[in-house]
Amino acid sequence: MAVARVTRLTASSPTSWQNAVQEGINRASKTLRGLTGLEVVSQKAKIVNGKISEYRVTMDVTFVLEG
Amino acid sequence: MAVARVTRLTASSPTSWQNAVQEGINRASKTLRGLTGLEVVSQKAKIVNGKISEYRVTMDVTFVLEG
Amino acid sequence: MAVARVTRLTASSPTSWQNAVQEGINRASKTLRGLTGLEVVSQKAKIVNGKISEYRVTMDVTFVLEG
Amino acid sequence: MAVARVTRLTASSPTSWQNAVQEGINRASKTLRGLTGLEVVSQKAKIVNGKISEYRVTMDVTFVLEG
Amino acid sequence: MAVARVTRLTASSPTSWQNAVQEGINRASKTLRGLTGLEVVSQKAKIVNGKISEYRVTMDVTFVLEG
Amino acid sequence: MAVARVTRLTASSPTSWQNAVQEGINRASKTLRGLTGLEVVSQKAKIVNGKISEYRVTMDVTFVLEG
Amino acid sequence: MAVARVTRLTASSPTSWQNAVQEGINRASKTLRGLTGLEVVSQKAKIVNGKISEYRVTMDVTFVLEG
Amino acid sequence: MAVARVTRLTASSPTSWQNAVQEGINRASKTLRGLTGLEVVSQKAKIVNGKISEYRVTMDVTFVLEG
Amino acid sequence: MAVARVTRLTASSPTSWQNAVQEGINRASKTLRGLTGLEVVSQKAKIVNGKISEYRVTMDVTFVLEG
Amino acid sequence: MAVARVTRLTASSPTSWQNAVQEGINRASKTLRGLTGLEVVSQKAKIVNGKISEYRVTMDVTFVLEG
Amino acid sequence: MAVARVTRLTASSPTSWQNAVQEGINRASKTLRGLTGLEVVSQKAKIVNGKISEYRVTMDVTFVLEG
Amino acid sequence: MAVARVTRLTASSPTSWQNAVQEGINRASKTLRGLTGLEVVSQKAKIVNGKISEYRVTMDVTFVLEG
């Protein structure tokens, strides 16, 4: 196992927490190379007019440092 | 941001934790006005005959205090 | 309530955390009689080529001790 | 399981922590219908002249929401 | 010590966290009789254009139950 | 000190948490040899008609591994 | 409220955790003046031949500093 | 760095938490030589007639041991 | 809500913890675009000759990821 | 990843915590097949006559369930 | 004290946790200037054929921000 | 078991965390009689020029109170 770095992200989705996680990973993989894993830290939601309008997730994402 | 109150709820669903959260919010919105958000505190399940019979969630729900 | 024991399991699924929980319960019910409930302890995922390849869950499973 | 609410109470007794819990439940059951359970959160005591004068408990009390 | 209840509040202020706490207590004392104490749970802030625009506090407020 | 194992148990009693702990140890000592200690993890209770009907305890029990 | 100091003690009793707490306070009040309160930190027990032989408690004790 | 000891103090002030910390340090420096730092552990307040009458802080104070 | 990143900073001030937070945000806004919020993680202080010489704060700062 | 189980062990060594961990793994591998990993939970030591006589470790050990 | 940033790293070594920490710092110092300290967050190990094959550490590393 | 007191110490060493623990115990045993055990609370290190210059440990030390 090489040396890896862990960074915390928040992301959201109108449909589910699992989808919010995928949104966050899609965005992270544009900038960070070597993503190997994630851990969910918190699951929140925004409520508008008595309905959940947004699923929000905080997660720790791990990526291997090259070189 | 006005002053808001946070209350803890538990709810359940036979199909999923996400559905249990929605059940809880549906019930809360009958009594509490001004719901703005929630955070999942725990995800449990009841098991009967080796199968999950009920998904149970505990969550902290935030609602704005009027006046 | 009889005396019960709590054991920690990890399980995984290519599709979702909820499915990983079900995989773990399916396996546990082969060996452990008297399963009554579970609590999710952590939700992680393995990432390959910028995509989630495996949803991993750690959970505490409760089963009643006979006799 | 219906939707339930969790509220935090503190109570005290001159004789024991277990009695303090019962005092709190007695008072809570005057106002809250549908009490189903409790969890002890902390056990403290007040000391006067080198003796425990009051056992104090903080607990989370669960009650089912009707309707 | 009578039986008391603990409720969680969030409040905010444009000037300081200590002022946010006072805002929350001012609002709470309109509705809740018998307030005896509080504990700060978290201190957050909103940032706009690189400046703190709002100090936000979450606190647990204790009030004695009558009767 | 030999190598020891720690396992989590839940037990209950109609009279007290301390009695629930003893119930759990009585049951555990039928199956596990070499019990050396325990630590209380949580103290809960079931409430029926405004009265505590069952004291429930979760505890970590340590037993020495032979050989 | 004057400035107070908090110190951690462990104590034990052959009969109960509550008695162990009282043992600890009895010993502490020989050396420390101005004891005002305590909080239970952990409740453990020693087991010999399948029976609890000693109830052990860890607690934080507060005493006011004079002058 | 020499060997240091960490002790927990509580202190209070009618004006602010920061002032309560200073009160505690003033008192501690009468008795303890070699104070090097502190960490805030909790921020509480006493409320009388709907107003904060006392800001209370708990802090861990570090002091170097001589010799 | 776009995808955001959370990073941990420490900062200090000779006058107050609140000022230390502002120092940290001032420095962070030179390098990080899109700062939206912060949460205080710890409040420490350095003591010299029995006086607080430096207020130190650790905080989690959130900033939105562009694109 | 197959379904795995996590069990807590304590072990000791007269020379170091790292050696205590190896002692625990040596003993566990006699009974448990499929060990894949461990996490250190606590590091304690016994002191006799002012010297450390025993390094004690608590760890969570993971092993894959067959079939 | 200037403003500093804290980042989380994981590293590994075939020989010891302390060596894994040094591996992580060696790698970090290639990219990050101004490293001032670290704190160990977790100590894990990988086990192959009943032997520890890799010591893994997670740590928070602090480095001063220039300018 | 007699009544015991727990105090927190920090100590350091240029060579290892385990050595830092021994340094702390050596110093503590000059002043405190009846040391029986310790628990490691945190492991930190100071870094100078990209190298670890000092291993720092915080630990809770237990000593029996006489009389």
PDB file of C-alpha atoms in Angstrom, chain B residues 2-63:
ATOM      1  CA  ALA B   2     -34.311  32.402  12.904  1.00  0.00           C
ATOM      2  CA  VAL B   3     -34.084  30.402  16.124  1.00  0.00           C
ATOM      3  CA  ALA B   4     -34.774  26.712  15.414  1.00  0.00           C
ATOM      4  CA  ARG B   5     -35.425  23.655  17.536  1.00  0.00           C
ATOM      5  CA  VAL B   6     -34.070  20.151  17.029  1.00  0.00           C
ATOM      6  CA  THR B   7     -36.100  17.098  18.036  1.00  0.00           C
ATOM      7  CA  ARG B   8     -35.235  13.407  17.793  1.00  0.00           C
ATOM      8  CA  LEU B   9     -37.610  10.993  16.021  1.00  0.00           C
ATOM      9  CA  THR B  10     -37.610   7.275  15.283  1.00  0.00           C
ATOM     10  CA  ALA B  11     -39.523   5.816  12.348  1.00  0.00           C
ATOM     11  CA  SER B  12     -39.711   2.550  10.437  1.00  0.00           C
ATOM     12  CA  SER B  13     -40.543   1.043   7.069  1.00  0.00           C
ATOM     13  CA  PRO B  14     -40.793  -2.502   5.691  1.00  0.00           C
ATOM     14  CA  THR B  15     -38.842  -1.551   2.545  1.00  0.00           C
ATOM     15  CA  SER B  16     -35.808   0.663   3.250  1.00  0.00           C
ATOM     16  CA  TRP B  17     -34.101   3.111   5.636  1.00  0.00           C
ATOM     17  CA  GLN B  18     -34.677   5.941   3.192  1.00  0.00           C
ATOM     18  CA  ASN B  19     -38.380   5.159   3.206  1.00  0.00           C
ATOM     19  CA  ALA B  20     -38.370   5.081   7.012  1.00  0.00           C
ATOM     20  CA  VAL B  21     -36.947   8.602   6.999  1.00  0.00           C
ATOM     21  CA  GLN B  22     -39.743   9.746   4.693  1.00  0.00           C
ATOM     22  CA  GLU B  23     -42.360   8.122   6.964  1.00  0.00           C
ATOM     23  CA  GLY B  24     -40.949  10.038   9.905  1.00  0.00           C
ATOM     24  CA  ILE B  25     -40.975  13.342   8.038  1.00  0.00           C
ATOM     25  CA  ASN B  26     -44.549  12.760   6.825  1.00  0.00           C
ATOM     26  CA  ARG B  27     -45.695  12.250  10.405  1.00  0.00           C
ATOM     27  CA  ALA B  28     -43.668  15.146  11.785  1.00  0.00           C
ATOM     28  CA  SER B  29     -44.985  17.583   9.209  1.00  0.00           C
ATOM     29  CA  LYS B  30     -48.539  16.971  10.495  1.00  0.00           C
ATOM     30  CA  THR B  31     -47.619  18.480  13.861  1.00  0.00           C
ATOM     31  CA  LEU B  32     -44.533  20.622  13.360  1.00  0.00           C
ATOM     32  CA  ARG B  33     -44.521  23.681  11.124  1.00  0.00           C
ATOM     33  CA  GLY B  34     -41.335  25.028   9.609  1.00  0.00           C
ATOM     34  CA  LEU B  35     -39.350  21.805   9.106  1.00  0.00           C
ATOM     35  CA  THR B  36     -36.031  22.690   7.426  1.00  0.00           C
ATOM     36  CA  GLY B  37     -33.800  19.646   7.693  1.00  0.00           C
ATOM     37  CA  LEU B  38     -32.834  16.331   9.263  1.00  0.00           C
ATOM     38  CA  GLU B  39     -29.771  14.286  10.133  1.00  0.00           C
ATOM     39  CA  VAL B  40     -29.718  10.483  10.371  1.00  0.00           C
ATOM     40  CA  VAL B  41     -28.503   9.355  13.823  1.00  0.00           C
ATOM     41  CA  SER B  42     -28.774   5.563  13.551  1.00  0.00           C
ATOM     42  CA  GLN B  43     -29.935   2.860  11.140  1.00  0.00           C
ATOM     43  CA  LYS B  44     -31.224  -0.354  12.683  1.00  0.00           C
ATOM     44  CA  ALA B  45     -33.371  -3.256  11.503  1.00  0.00           C
ATOM     45  CA  LYS B  46     -35.617  -5.899  13.041  1.00  0.00           C
ATOM     46  CA  ILE B  47     -35.030  -9.469  11.838  1.00  0.00           C
ATOM     47  CA  VAL B  48     -37.694 -12.214  11.784  1.00  0.00           C
ATOM     48  CA  ASN B  49     -36.931 -15.748  10.546  1.00  0.00           C
ATOM     49  CA  GLY B  50     -33.591 -14.649   9.126  1.00  0.00           C
ATOM     50  CA  LYS B  51     -35.133 -11.814   7.062  1.00  0.00           C
ATOM     51  CA  ILE B  52     -35.238  -8.040   7.687  1.00  0.00           C
ATOM     52  CA  SER B  53     -38.860  -7.270   8.559  1.00  0.00           C
ATOM     53  CA  GLU B  54     -38.514  -3.611   9.451  1.00  0.00           C
ATOM     54  CA  TYR B  55     -35.976  -0.856   8.727  1.00  0.00           C
ATOM     55  CA  ARG B  56     -35.745   1.564  11.668  1.00  0.00           C
ATOM     56  CA  VAL B  57     -34.126   4.968  11.663  1.00  0.00           C
ATOM     57  CA  THR B  58     -33.431   7.548  14.359  1.00  0.00           C
ATOM     58  CA  MET B  59     -33.029  11.134  13.125  1.00  0.00           C
ATOM     59  CA  ASP B  60     -32.694  14.681  14.417  1.00  0.00           C
ATOM     60  CA  VAL B  61     -35.274  16.968  12.788  1.00  0.00           C
ATOM     61  CA  THR B  62     -34.911  20.780  12.735  1.00  0.00           C
ATOM     62  CA  PHE B  63     -37.844  23.207  12.598  1.00  0.00           C
TER      63      PHE B  63
END
